[in-house]
């Protein structure tokens, strides 16, 4: 057997190649397919939504929001709540799409045409005769990778899907009598009296024993856990670092100066005064002619007597900002004024008075009062500024190349940051007491959730390897590694005894307050006259008297068929409150305008509730389910989450 293999080595290798290589290819293809498919995060009508699909859609949402709201905090865009909102929107879109298909909804050509005509982008492509410039239409869609046929099919599909919920949202209404009944009940007032059982008062009378504290500590060990912490070292690559390694020779600086001297010295500025006769956008041709004639009349006056320009402007100019100053507009550069005004002002000589100039604001008469030419700065004056500018330009170009070397370096020599730091001349920084959550007041890379997650990944913890290069800001990459790691652990009782005592007092104080409050509630219900209560106050949902929301809610929800009525409210760690409702006071009748506005708002609420109920029915009908847990409420603003849900 082995003799045969030795004698026929080439044939044997060829056979093995044919048998083994295809198996590797098939395994690779299967693993790629498996990786691409990813885990299932939601289902609608038997169709799956996978993790990669969710990730891609969220990236699109993030990019859309970054473009529309540049000031929005990037951390909010990538929070668990924002990601979950994207998934909820994806499920909603799938449910609506399935419903449109099952209900065989379609869009007529006339409806499609009306929708396209209402688009400002498409309206701008119309010729003077009203016809659509098809060539420009194709070019516009081509920039988005679509043909007119594909675009119109997408619009048609979108319109069909809108019909799913439009039938409910477009037909919802609430009668005035129903709205008034609900609103009057919602805004009615109630006269209440309170008895407070403050947990702090009861806690002040308690003295825990060591046995009490030890028992509480053992029952609540998780409360007294110290979070995992680490000492780390990390390196940061940014534009400033790249810029430090760039040297600019003086010849390049001089060439750049000579080519850009005028622009670098600043722009010419001009000072002018004007007389403005305004013309509304809705003015008729006759009104425009009348305004222009008035401007021509004033032009004749100031042309004959140039020194009277300021007085004429004060008395006749309809520009409220400049008229009190004799029409003076101070110095301005190109780009600060509307184009017709700018073109006239920058074509005049000092002291000139223009003809009547027409702009969107009306008719101007301009007097050029001064010219401020930019001062030509010498090469020596500008040398530091020029050097910094050129370094920034070259650093921008070089950063991607350096970033690749950085990413490869921290990966290829993953047991140390020293090689990449020496090669790229980076400083190795250190930090202690680093945890998965940024410490209060922390800034820079140590406040970046992605970097912290990478630092506390299993690979980084178990093998002390460098993290991958993590982007923590524009043109900023960081990599770090754990030097020392302390897992989460329960702190010894001796170290946290004061905390244990405080928590025991809070818990037992609340328990005693609740126990006493419940006993008093039962007694006072049986004998209302024995109740010891504070002075009456009037509360409503508009006038809460700064009371806890639970107290106001209990007072307004209490059944008032038989008065007085008592209710108990457990405020948790704050204690217990007994509420006595003694009187129901109808709301003050709103003025007619406010009443109409309230009815309209109520109708919108009612319609929204009906639409939501109908959508919930569709979700149930088409077996829509989200398979990942909804994140707990966080500090993400409601506005940011709503943007992802739009």
Coordinates of C-alpha atoms in Angstrom, one line a residue:
X1 CA 0.0 0.0 0.0
X2 CA 2.7 2.5 1.0
X3 CA 4.9 1.4 -1.8
X4 CA 2.1 2.3 -4.2
X5 CA 1.8 5.8 -2.7
X6 CA 5.6 6.3 -2.9
X7 CA 5.7 5.2 -6.6
X8 CA 2.7 7.3 -7.6
X9 CA 3.1 10.4 -5.5
X10 CA 1.8 12.8 -8.1
X11 CA -1.3 10.8 -8.7
X12 CA -2.0 10.5 -5.0
X13 CA -1.6 14.2 -4.4
X14 CA -3.9 15.0 -7.3
X15 CA -6.5 12.6 -5.9
X16 CA -6.2 14.1 -2.4
X17 CA -6.5 17.6 -3.9
X18 CA -9.8 16.6 -5.6
X19 CA -11.2 15.1 -2.4
X20 CA -10.1 17.5 0.3
X21 CA -10.2 21.0 -1.4
X22 CA -13.9 20.8 -2.3
X23 CA -14.7 19.9 1.3
X24 CA -12.9 23.0 2.6
X25 CA -14.8 25.1 0.0
X26 CA -18.1 23.7 1.0
X27 CA -17.4 24.1 4.7
X28 CA -16.3 27.7 4.1
X29 CA -19.4 28.4 2.1
X30 CA -21.6 27.0 4.8
X31 CA -19.9 28.9 7.5
X32 CA -20.1 32.1 5.5
X33 CA -23.8 31.6 4.9
X34 CA -24.3 30.9 8.6
X35 CA -22.3 33.9 9.6
X36 CA -24.1 36.1 7.1
X37 CA -27.6 34.8 8.2
X38 CA -26.9 35.5 11.9
X39 CA -29.3 35.0 14.7
X40 CA -33.0 35.7 14.3
X41 CA -34.2 38.7 16.2
X42 CA -37.8 39.0 15.0
X43 CA -40.5 37.2 12.9
X44 CA -43.4 38.5 10.9
X45 CA -45.8 36.0 9.1
X46 CA -43.1 33.3 9.2
X47 CA -40.4 35.6 7.7
X48 CA -37.4 36.2 9.8
X49 CA -35.5 39.4 10.6
X50 CA -31.8 38.6 11.4
X51 CA -29.2 40.3 13.4
X52 CA -27.2 41.5 10.4
X53 CA -30.3 43.0 8.8
X54 CA -31.1 44.8 12.0
X55 CA -27.5 46.1 12.2
X56 CA -27.6 47.3 8.6
X57 CA -30.9 49.1 9.1
X58 CA -29.8 50.7 12.3
X59 CA -26.6 52.1 10.6
X60 CA -28.9 53.6 7.9
X61 CA -31.1 55.2 10.6
X62 CA -28.0 56.6 12.4
X63 CA -26.7 58.1 9.2
X64 CA -30.1 59.6 8.4
X65 CA -30.3 61.2 11.9
X66 CA -26.6 62.5 11.8
X67 CA -27.4 64.3 8.5
X68 CA -30.7 65.8 9.7
X69 CA -29.6 66.6 13.2
X70 CA -25.8 67.1 13.4
X71 CA -25.9 68.3 17.0
X72 CA -27.5 65.1 18.3
X73 CA -25.3 63.2 20.7
X74 CA -23.7 60.2 19.0
X75 CA -24.0 58.1 22.1
X76 CA -27.8 58.4 21.9
X77 CA -27.8 57.1 18.3
X78 CA -26.1 53.8 19.3
X79 CA -27.8 53.2 22.6
X80 CA -29.8 49.9 23.3
X81 CA -33.0 51.9 23.4
X82 CA -32.4 53.5 19.9
X83 CA -31.4 50.1 18.4
X84 CA -34.5 48.5 19.8
X85 CA -36.6 51.4 18.4
X86 CA -35.1 50.6 14.9
X87 CA -36.1 46.9 15.3
X88 CA -39.7 47.9 16.3
X89 CA -39.9 50.1 13.2
X90 CA -38.7 47.2 11.0
X91 CA -41.3 44.9 12.5
X92 CA -44.0 47.6 11.9
X93 CA -42.9 48.0 8.3
X94 CA -43.0 44.2 7.7
X95 CA -46.5 43.9 9.3
X96 CA -47.8 46.8 7.2
X97 CA -46.2 45.3 4.0
X98 CA -47.8 41.8 4.7
X99 CA -51.2 43.4 5.4
X100 CA -51.0 45.4 2.1
X101 CA -50.2 42.2 0.3
X102 CA -52.9 40.1 2.0
X103 CA -55.5 42.8 1.5
X104 CA -54.4 43.2 -2.2
X105 CA -54.1 47.0 -1.9
X106 CA -52.9 48.8 -4.9
X107 CA -52.2 52.4 -6.1
X108 CA -53.8 53.8 -9.2
X109 CA -51.8 55.7 -11.9
X110 CA -53.7 58.9 -11.0
X111 CA -52.8 58.5 -7.3
X112 CA -49.2 57.9 -8.2
X113 CA -49.1 61.0 -10.5
X114 CA -50.6 63.2 -7.7
X115 CA -47.9 61.9 -5.3
X116 CA -45.1 62.6 -7.7
X117 CA -46.4 66.0 -8.6
X118 CA -46.4 67.0 -4.9
X119 CA -42.7 66.3 -4.5
X120 CA -40.7 69.6 -4.5
X121 CA -37.6 67.8 -6.0
X122 CA -39.6 66.6 -9.0
X123 CA -41.6 69.9 -9.3
X124 CA -38.2 71.6 -9.7
X125 CA -37.6 69.5 -12.8
X126 CA -40.6 70.9 -14.7
X127 CA -40.1 73.1 -17.8
X128 CA -41.8 76.5 -18.3
X129 CA -44.7 74.8 -20.1
X130 CA -45.3 72.4 -17.2
X131 CA -43.9 69.3 -18.8
X132 CA -41.4 67.1 -16.9
X133 CA -37.7 67.3 -18.1
X134 CA -37.3 63.5 -18.4
X135 CA -33.5 63.7 -18.9
X136 CA -33.0 65.6 -15.7
X137 CA -35.5 63.3 -14.0
X138 CA -33.4 60.2 -15.0
X139 CA -30.2 62.0 -13.9
X140 CA -31.6 62.8 -10.4
X141 CA -32.7 59.2 -9.9
X142 CA -29.5 57.9 -11.3
X143 CA -27.5 59.6 -8.6
X144 CA -29.5 57.4 -6.1
X145 CA -28.9 54.2 -8.1
X146 CA -32.5 54.0 -9.5
X147 CA -34.3 54.1 -12.8
X148 CA -37.6 55.9 -13.1
X149 CA -39.3 52.5 -13.3
X150 CA -37.8 51.3 -10.1
X151 CA -38.4 54.6 -8.3
X152 CA -42.1 54.7 -9.3
X153 CA -42.6 51.1 -8.4
X154 CA -41.2 51.9 -4.9
X155 CA -43.5 54.9 -4.5
X156 CA -46.4 52.8 -5.7
X157 CA -45.6 50.1 -3.1
X158 CA -45.2 52.7 -0.4
X159 CA -48.6 54.3 -1.2
X160 CA -50.2 50.9 -1.1
X161 CA -48.8 50.3 2.3
X162 CA -49.9 53.6 3.6
X163 CA -53.5 52.6 2.9
X164 CA -53.3 49.8 5.6
X165 CA -53.5 52.3 8.5
X166 CA -54.9 55.2 6.6
X167 CA -58.4 53.8 6.8
X168 CA -58.3 54.0 10.6
X169 CA -56.2 57.1 11.1
X170 CA -58.1 59.0 8.5
X171 CA -61.5 58.3 9.8
X172 CA -61.1 58.5 13.5
X173 CA -63.2 61.1 15.4
X174 CA -64.8 61.8 18.8
X175 CA -68.0 63.6 19.3
X176 CA -68.0 66.8 21.3
X177 CA -70.2 65.3 24.0
X178 CA -67.9 62.3 24.4
X179 CA -64.8 64.5 24.5
X180 CA -66.3 66.8 27.1
X181 CA -67.4 63.9 29.3
X182 CA -63.9 62.5 29.3
X183 CA -62.1 65.8 29.6
X184 CA -64.3 67.1 32.4
X185 CA -63.6 63.8 34.3
X186 CA -59.9 64.0 33.6
X187 CA -59.5 67.7 34.7
X188 CA -61.9 67.7 37.7
X189 CA -60.6 68.7 41.1
X190 CA -60.8 67.0 44.4
X191 CA -60.5 68.3 47.9
X192 CA -58.2 66.0 49.9
X193 CA -56.5 65.7 53.3
X194 CA -53.4 63.7 53.9
X195 CA -51.7 61.8 56.8
X196 CA -48.1 61.1 56.1
X197 CA -46.1 58.3 57.6
X198 CA -42.5 59.2 56.8
X199 CA -40.0 56.3 56.7
X200 CA -37.2 58.6 58.0
X201 CA -39.2 59.3 61.2
X202 CA -39.6 55.6 61.9
X203 CA -36.0 54.9 61.0
X204 CA -34.7 57.5 63.5
X205 CA -36.3 55.4 66.3
X206 CA -34.6 52.1 65.3
X207 CA -31.2 50.7 66.5
X208 CA -30.1 47.6 64.5
X209 CA -28.0 44.9 66.3
X210 CA -25.0 43.3 64.7
X211 CA -27.1 40.2 64.1
X212 CA -29.7 42.3 62.2
X213 CA -27.0 43.8 60.0
X214 CA -25.3 40.4 59.3
X215 CA -28.7 38.9 58.4
X216 CA -29.5 41.8 56.1
X217 CA -26.1 41.6 54.5
X218 CA -26.4 37.9 53.8
X219 CA -29.9 38.3 52.3
X220 CA -28.7 41.1 50.0
X221 CA -25.2 40.3 49.1
X222 CA -25.7 41.4 45.5
X223 CA -26.3 45.0 46.6
X224 CA -22.8 45.1 48.1
X225 CA -20.9 43.9 45.1
X226 CA -17.9 45.8 43.9
X227 CA -18.0 46.1 40.1
X228 CA -15.2 44.5 38.1
X229 CA -12.3 46.9 37.6
X230 CA -9.0 47.0 35.8
X231 CA -5.8 48.8 35.4
X232 CA -5.1 49.4 31.7
X233 CA -2.6 50.9 29.3
X234 CA -3.7 52.3 25.9
X235 CA -2.4 54.2 22.9
X236 CA -4.3 56.8 20.9
X237 CA -3.8 57.7 17.3
X238 CA -5.3 61.0 16.1
X239 CA -4.6 63.8 13.6
X240 CA -2.4 65.7 16.1
X241 CA -0.1 62.7 16.5
X242 CA 0.2 62.2 12.7
X243 CA 0.8 66.0 12.3
X244 CA 3.7 65.9 14.8
X245 CA 5.6 63.6 12.5
X246 CA 5.3 65.8 9.4
X247 CA 7.9 68.3 8.4
X248 CA 7.3 71.1 5.8
X249 CA 10.2 72.6 4.0
X250 CA 10.4 76.3 3.5
X251 CA 10.3 76.1 -0.3
X252 CA 6.8 74.5 -0.1
X253 CA 5.7 77.1 2.3
X254 CA 6.8 80.0 0.1
X255 CA 5.1 78.4 -3.0
X256 CA 1.9 78.0 -1.0
X257 CA 2.1 81.6 0.2
X258 CA 2.7 83.0 -3.3
X259 CA -0.3 80.9 -4.7
X260 CA -2.7 81.9 -2.0
X261 CA -1.5 85.3 -0.7
X262 CA -4.6 87.2 -1.6
X263 CA -7.0 84.6 -0.1
X264 CA -4.9 84.2 3.0
X265 CA -4.8 88.0 3.6
X266 CA -8.6 88.1 3.9
X267 CA -11.5 89.5 1.8
X268 CA -12.2 93.0 0.8
X269 CA -15.0 94.7 2.8
X270 CA -17.2 97.5 1.8
X271 CA -19.4 99.9 3.7
X272 CA -22.6 101.2 2.2
X273 CA -25.8 103.0 3.1
X274 CA -29.1 102.3 1.4
X275 CA -32.7 103.5 1.0
X276 CA -35.1 100.6 0.7
X277 CA -38.7 100.7 -0.7
X278 CA -40.1 97.3 0.2
X279 CA -42.4 95.3 -2.1
X280 CA -44.4 92.3 -0.6
X281 CA -44.0 89.0 -2.5
X282 CA -47.8 89.1 -3.1
X283 CA -47.8 92.6 -4.6
X284 CA -49.5 93.2 -7.9
X285 CA -47.8 94.7 -10.9
X286 CA -49.3 98.0 -10.3
X287 CA -48.1 98.1 -6.7
X288 CA -44.6 97.2 -7.9
X289 CA -44.6 100.0 -10.4
X290 CA -45.8 102.4 -7.7
X291 CA -42.9 101.4 -5.4
X292 CA -40.4 101.6 -8.2
X293 CA -41.6 105.1 -9.0
X294 CA -41.2 106.1 -5.4
X295 CA -37.6 104.8 -5.5
X296 CA -36.9 106.7 -8.7
X297 CA -38.2 109.9 -7.1
X298 CA -35.9 109.5 -4.1
X299 CA -32.9 108.6 -6.4
X300 CA -33.4 111.9 -8.2
X301 CA -33.3 113.8 -4.8
X302 CA -30.1 112.1 -3.5
X303 CA -28.4 112.3 -6.9
X304 CA -29.0 116.1 -6.9
X305 CA -27.9 116.5 -3.3
X306 CA -25.6 113.5 -2.3
X307 CA -25.1 115.0 1.2
X308 CA -28.8 114.6 2.0
X309 CA -28.6 110.8 1.6
X310 CA -28.7 110.0 5.3
X311 CA -31.6 112.4 6.0
X312 CA -33.6 111.0 3.0
X313 CA -32.9 107.5 4.3
X314 CA -34.1 108.3 7.8
X315 CA -37.4 109.8 6.6
X316 CA -38.1 107.4 3.7
X317 CA -36.3 104.1 3.9
X318 CA -38.5 101.1 4.9
X319 CA -35.6 99.1 6.3
X320 CA -36.3 99.3 10.1
X321 CA -32.8 98.2 10.9
X322 CA -30.8 100.8 9.1
X323 CA -33.2 103.7 8.6
X324 CA -32.6 105.2 12.0
X325 CA -28.8 105.2 11.2
X326 CA -29.3 107.1 7.9
X327 CA -29.3 103.8 6.0
X328 CA -25.8 102.7 7.2
X329 CA -25.2 99.0 6.9
X330 CA -21.6 99.0 8.2
X331 CA -18.8 96.9 6.6
X332 CA -19.7 93.7 4.8
X333 CA -17.8 91.2 2.6
X334 CA -19.0 89.2 -0.4
X335 CA -21.7 86.7 0.5
X336 CA -23.3 88.8 3.2
X337 CA -25.9 90.5 1.0
X338 CA -28.3 89.4 -1.6
X339 CA -26.6 89.0 -5.0
X340 CA -28.1 92.0 -6.8
X341 CA -27.2 94.3 -3.9
X342 CA -23.7 92.8 -3.6
X343 CA -23.0 93.0 -7.3
X344 CA -23.9 96.7 -7.3
X345 CA -22.0 97.5 -4.2
X346 CA -18.8 95.8 -5.3
X347 CA -18.9 97.5 -8.7
X348 CA -19.0 101.0 -7.3
X349 CA -16.4 103.6 -6.3
X350 CA -16.3 105.2 -2.9
X351 CA -18.9 108.0 -2.8
X352 CA -20.9 106.6 -5.8
X353 CA -24.7 106.4 -5.6
X354 CA -26.2 103.5 -7.6
X355 CA -29.3 103.5 -9.9
X356 CA -32.4 101.7 -8.4
X357 CA -31.4 98.1 -7.6
X358 CA -34.1 95.4 -7.6
X359 CA -33.9 92.5 -5.1
X360 CA -36.3 90.1 -3.4
X361 CA -36.8 92.8 -0.7
X362 CA -37.8 95.6 -3.0
X363 CA -36.0 98.6 -4.5
X364 CA -32.7 99.9 -3.2
X365 CA -30.7 103.0 -3.7
X366 CA -27.1 102.4 -2.6
X367 CA -24.4 104.8 -1.6
X368 CA -20.9 103.4 -1.2
X369 CA -19.3 105.1 1.8
X370 CA -16.0 103.3 2.3
X371 CA -13.7 100.5 1.1
X372 CA -11.5 98.4 3.4
X373 CA -8.9 96.6 1.3
X374 CA -7.3 93.5 3.0
X375 CA -3.8 94.1 4.3
X376 CA -1.2 92.1 2.5
X377 CA 0.6 90.1 5.2
X378 CA 4.3 89.1 4.7
X379 CA 5.5 85.6 4.4
X380 CA 7.3 85.8 7.8
X381 CA 4.1 87.0 9.5
X382 CA 2.1 84.1 8.0
X383 CA 4.8 81.4 8.2
X384 CA 3.5 79.7 11.5
X385 CA -0.1 79.7 10.2
X386 CA 0.9 78.4 6.8
X387 CA 3.0 75.6 8.3
X388 CA 0.1 74.5 10.5
X389 CA -2.3 74.6 7.6
X390 CA -0.1 72.4 5.4
X391 CA 0.6 70.0 8.2
X392 CA -3.1 69.6 8.7
X393 CA -3.7 69.0 5.0
X394 CA -0.9 66.4 4.8
X395 CA -2.0 64.8 8.1
X396 CA -5.5 64.3 6.7
X397 CA -4.1 62.5 3.7
X398 CA -1.6 60.4 5.7
X399 CA -4.0 59.4 8.5
X400 CA -5.7 56.5 6.7
X401 CA -2.3 55.0 5.9
X402 CA -1.2 55.4 9.5
X403 CA -4.5 54.1 10.8
X404 CA -4.1 50.9 8.8
X405 CA -0.6 50.4 10.2
X406 CA -2.0 51.1 13.7
X407 CA -4.8 48.5 13.3
X408 CA -2.5 45.9 11.9
X409 CA 0.2 46.6 14.5
X410 CA -2.1 46.1 17.6
X411 CA -3.5 42.9 16.0
X412 CA -0.3 41.3 14.8
X413 CA 1.6 41.8 18.1
X414 CA -1.4 41.5 20.3
X415 CA 0.6 40.8 23.5
X416 CA 2.0 44.3 23.8
X417 CA 1.3 47.9 22.8
X418 CA 5.0 48.8 22.9
X419 CA 5.9 47.8 19.2
X420 CA 3.1 49.9 17.6
X421 CA 3.8 52.8 20.0
X422 CA 7.5 52.8 19.1
X423 CA 6.9 52.4 15.4
X424 CA 4.3 55.2 15.2
X425 CA 5.8 57.4 18.0
X426 CA 2.8 57.1 20.2
X427 CA 2.6 57.6 24.0
X428 CA 1.5 54.6 26.1
X429 CA -1.0 56.0 28.6
X430 CA -2.2 54.2 31.8
X431 CA -5.4 54.4 33.8
X432 CA -6.6 52.7 37.0
X433 CA -10.0 51.8 38.4
X434 CA -11.5 51.4 34.9
X435 CA -14.9 49.7 34.7
X436 CA -17.4 48.8 32.1
X437 CA -19.4 51.9 32.8
X438 CA -17.6 55.3 32.4
X439 CA -16.7 56.9 35.7
X440 CA -18.3 60.2 36.5
X441 CA -16.5 63.1 34.8
X442 CA -14.4 60.9 32.5
X443 CA -13.7 62.2 29.0
X444 CA -11.9 60.9 26.0
X445 CA -11.5 57.2 25.1
X446 CA -12.2 56.0 28.7
X447 CA -15.7 57.5 28.3
X448 CA -16.4 55.6 25.0
X449 CA -18.7 52.5 25.5
X450 CA -17.3 50.7 22.5
X451 CA -13.7 50.9 23.8
X452 CA -14.8 49.9 27.3
X453 CA -16.7 46.9 25.9
X454 CA -13.6 45.8 23.9
X455 CA -11.4 46.1 27.0
X456 CA -13.8 43.9 29.0
X457 CA -14.3 41.3 26.3
X458 CA -13.5 37.7 27.2
X459 CA -10.5 37.6 24.9
X460 CA -9.0 40.8 26.5
X461 CA -9.7 39.6 30.0
X462 CA -8.5 35.9 29.7
X463 CA -5.5 36.4 27.4
X464 CA -4.6 40.0 28.2
X465 CA -4.5 40.7 24.4
X466 CA -4.7 44.1 22.8
X467 CA -8.1 45.2 21.8
X468 CA -8.8 45.9 18.2
X469 CA -8.4 49.5 17.0
X470 CA -11.6 51.2 18.1
X471 CA -12.8 54.4 16.5
X472 CA -13.7 56.8 19.4
X473 CA -14.1 60.0 17.3
X474 CA -13.4 61.5 13.9
X475 CA -9.9 60.6 13.0
X476 CA -9.3 58.9 16.4
X477 CA -8.4 55.3 16.9
X478 CA -7.5 53.7 20.3
X479 CA -6.3 50.3 21.4
X480 CA -5.8 49.1 25.0
X481 CA -5.0 46.1 27.1
X482 CA -5.6 45.0 30.6
X483 CA -2.6 45.1 32.9
X484 CA -4.5 44.0 36.1
X485 CA -8.1 42.7 36.4
X486 CA -10.3 42.3 39.4
X487 CA -13.6 40.6 38.8
X488 CA -16.8 41.7 40.4
X489 CA -17.0 40.4 44.0
X490 CA -19.0 40.8 47.2
X491 CA -17.3 43.3 49.6
X492 CA -16.7 42.0 53.1
X493 CA -19.2 43.1 55.7
X494 CA -16.5 44.9 57.7
X495 CA -15.9 47.2 54.6
X496 CA -19.5 48.0 53.9
X497 CA -21.0 47.9 57.4
X498 CA -22.1 51.6 57.3
X499 CA -23.8 51.0 53.9
X500 CA -25.5 47.9 55.3
X501 CA -26.8 49.9 58.3
X502 CA -28.1 52.7 56.1
X503 CA -30.0 50.3 53.9
X504 CA -31.3 48.4 56.8
X505 CA -32.7 51.6 58.4
X506 CA -34.3 52.6 55.1
X507 CA -35.9 49.3 54.6
X508 CA -37.1 48.8 58.2
X509 CA -38.2 52.4 58.4
X510 CA -40.4 52.0 55.3
X511 CA -41.8 48.7 56.7
X512 CA -42.7 50.3 60.0
X513 CA -44.3 53.3 58.3
X514 CA -46.3 51.1 56.0
X515 CA -47.4 48.8 58.8
X516 CA -48.6 51.8 60.9
X517 CA -50.2 53.4 57.9
X518 CA -52.2 50.3 57.0
X519 CA -53.4 49.9 60.5
X520 CA -54.5 53.6 60.7
X521 CA -56.2 53.3 57.3
X522 CA -58.3 50.4 58.5
X523 CA -59.2 52.2 61.7
X524 CA -60.2 55.5 60.0
X525 CA -62.3 53.7 57.4
X526 CA -64.3 52.2 60.2
X527 CA -64.5 55.5 62.1
X528 CA -63.7 58.6 59.9
X529 CA -64.2 61.0 62.8
X530 CA -61.1 59.7 64.5
X531 CA -58.8 60.5 61.6
X532 CA -55.9 62.9 62.2
X533 CA -55.3 64.7 58.9
X534 CA -53.7 67.8 57.5
X535 CA -55.6 70.8 56.3
X536 CA -57.6 70.3 53.0
X537 CA -56.0 71.1 49.7
X538 CA -57.5 71.1 46.2
X539 CA -55.7 68.9 43.6
X540 CA -56.1 68.1 40.0
X541 CA -54.0 66.8 37.2
X542 CA -53.2 70.5 36.4
X543 CA -52.7 71.5 40.0
X544 CA -50.8 68.8 41.8
X545 CA -49.7 71.0 44.7
X546 CA -46.2 69.4 44.3
X547 CA -47.5 66.1 45.8
X548 CA -46.0 62.8 44.7
X549 CA -47.6 61.5 41.5
X550 CA -48.8 58.3 43.2
X551 CA -50.7 60.4 45.8
X552 CA -52.4 62.6 43.2
X553 CA -53.3 59.5 41.1
X554 CA -54.8 57.7 44.1
X555 CA -56.9 60.8 44.9
X556 CA -58.2 61.2 41.4
X557 CA -58.9 57.4 40.9
X558 CA -60.8 57.0 44.1
X559 CA -64.5 56.0 43.8
X560 CA -66.4 59.1 45.0
X561 CA -69.9 57.6 44.9
X562 CA -69.8 57.7 48.7
X563 CA -67.8 60.4 50.4
X564 CA -65.6 60.7 52.3
X565 CA -63.4 58.0 50.9
X566 CA -60.0 56.9 52.1
X567 CA -57.1 55.4 50.1
X568 CA -53.6 54.3 51.1
X569 CA -50.5 55.0 49.0
X570 CA -47.2 53.0 49.5
X571 CA -44.3 55.4 48.6
X572 CA -41.7 52.7 49.1
X573 CA -38.5 54.0 50.7
X574 CA -40.3 57.4 51.4
X575 CA -43.0 55.8 53.6
X576 CA -46.8 55.7 53.4
X577 CA -49.6 58.2 52.9
X578 CA -53.3 58.1 53.6
X579 CA -55.5 60.2 51.4
X580 CA -59.0 61.3 52.3
X581 CA -61.1 62.6 49.5
X582 CA -63.8 64.8 51.0
X583 CA -65.2 66.7 48.0
X584 CA -65.4 66.6 44.2
X585 CA -65.1 70.0 42.5
X586 CA -66.0 70.3 38.8
X587 CA -63.4 71.8 36.6
X588 CA -63.7 75.5 35.6
X589 CA -65.4 75.9 32.3
X590 CA -62.8 76.6 29.7
X591 CA -63.2 79.5 27.2
X592 CA -64.6 78.4 23.9
X593 CA -61.3 78.6 22.0
X594 CA -59.6 76.4 24.6
X595 CA -62.5 74.0 24.7
X596 CA -62.3 73.5 20.9
X597 CA -58.6 73.0 21.0
X598 CA -59.0 70.4 23.8
X599 CA -61.7 68.5 21.8
X600 CA -59.4 68.5 18.8
X601 CA -56.6 67.1 20.9
X602 CA -58.9 64.5 22.4
X603 CA -60.0 63.4 18.9
X604 CA -56.3 63.0 17.9
X605 CA -55.7 60.9 21.0
X606 CA -58.7 58.7 20.3
X607 CA -57.6 58.2 16.7
X608 CA -54.1 57.3 17.7
X609 CA -55.5 54.8 20.2
X610 CA -57.7 53.2 17.5
X611 CA -54.8 53.1 15.0
X612 CA -52.5 51.5 17.6
X613 CA -55.2 48.9 18.5
X614 CA -55.7 48.1 14.8
X615 CA -51.9 47.7 14.3
X616 CA -51.8 45.5 17.4
X617 CA -54.5 43.3 15.8
X618 CA -52.4 43.1 12.6
X619 CA -49.4 42.0 14.7
X620 CA -51.4 39.3 16.3
X621 CA -52.9 38.2 13.0
X622 CA -49.6 37.9 11.3
X623 CA -47.8 36.4 14.3
X624 CA -45.3 39.3 14.6
X625 CA -42.9 38.8 17.5
X626 CA -39.6 40.4 18.7
X627 CA -37.3 37.7 20.0
X628 CA -34.8 40.0 21.9
X629 CA -35.5 41.6 25.3
X630 CA -36.5 45.2 25.4
X631 CA -33.8 47.3 27.1
X632 CA -34.6 48.9 30.4
X633 CA -35.4 52.7 30.3
X634 CA -32.2 54.8 30.1
X635 CA -31.2 58.4 29.9
X636 CA -31.9 58.4 26.2
X637 CA -34.1 61.3 25.4
X638 CA -37.6 60.6 24.2
X639 CA -37.0 62.8 21.1
X640 CA -34.1 60.6 20.0
X641 CA -36.0 57.4 20.4
X642 CA -39.0 58.9 18.5
X643 CA -36.7 59.8 15.7
X644 CA -35.8 56.1 15.3
X645 CA -39.4 55.1 15.3
X646 CA -40.5 57.5 12.6

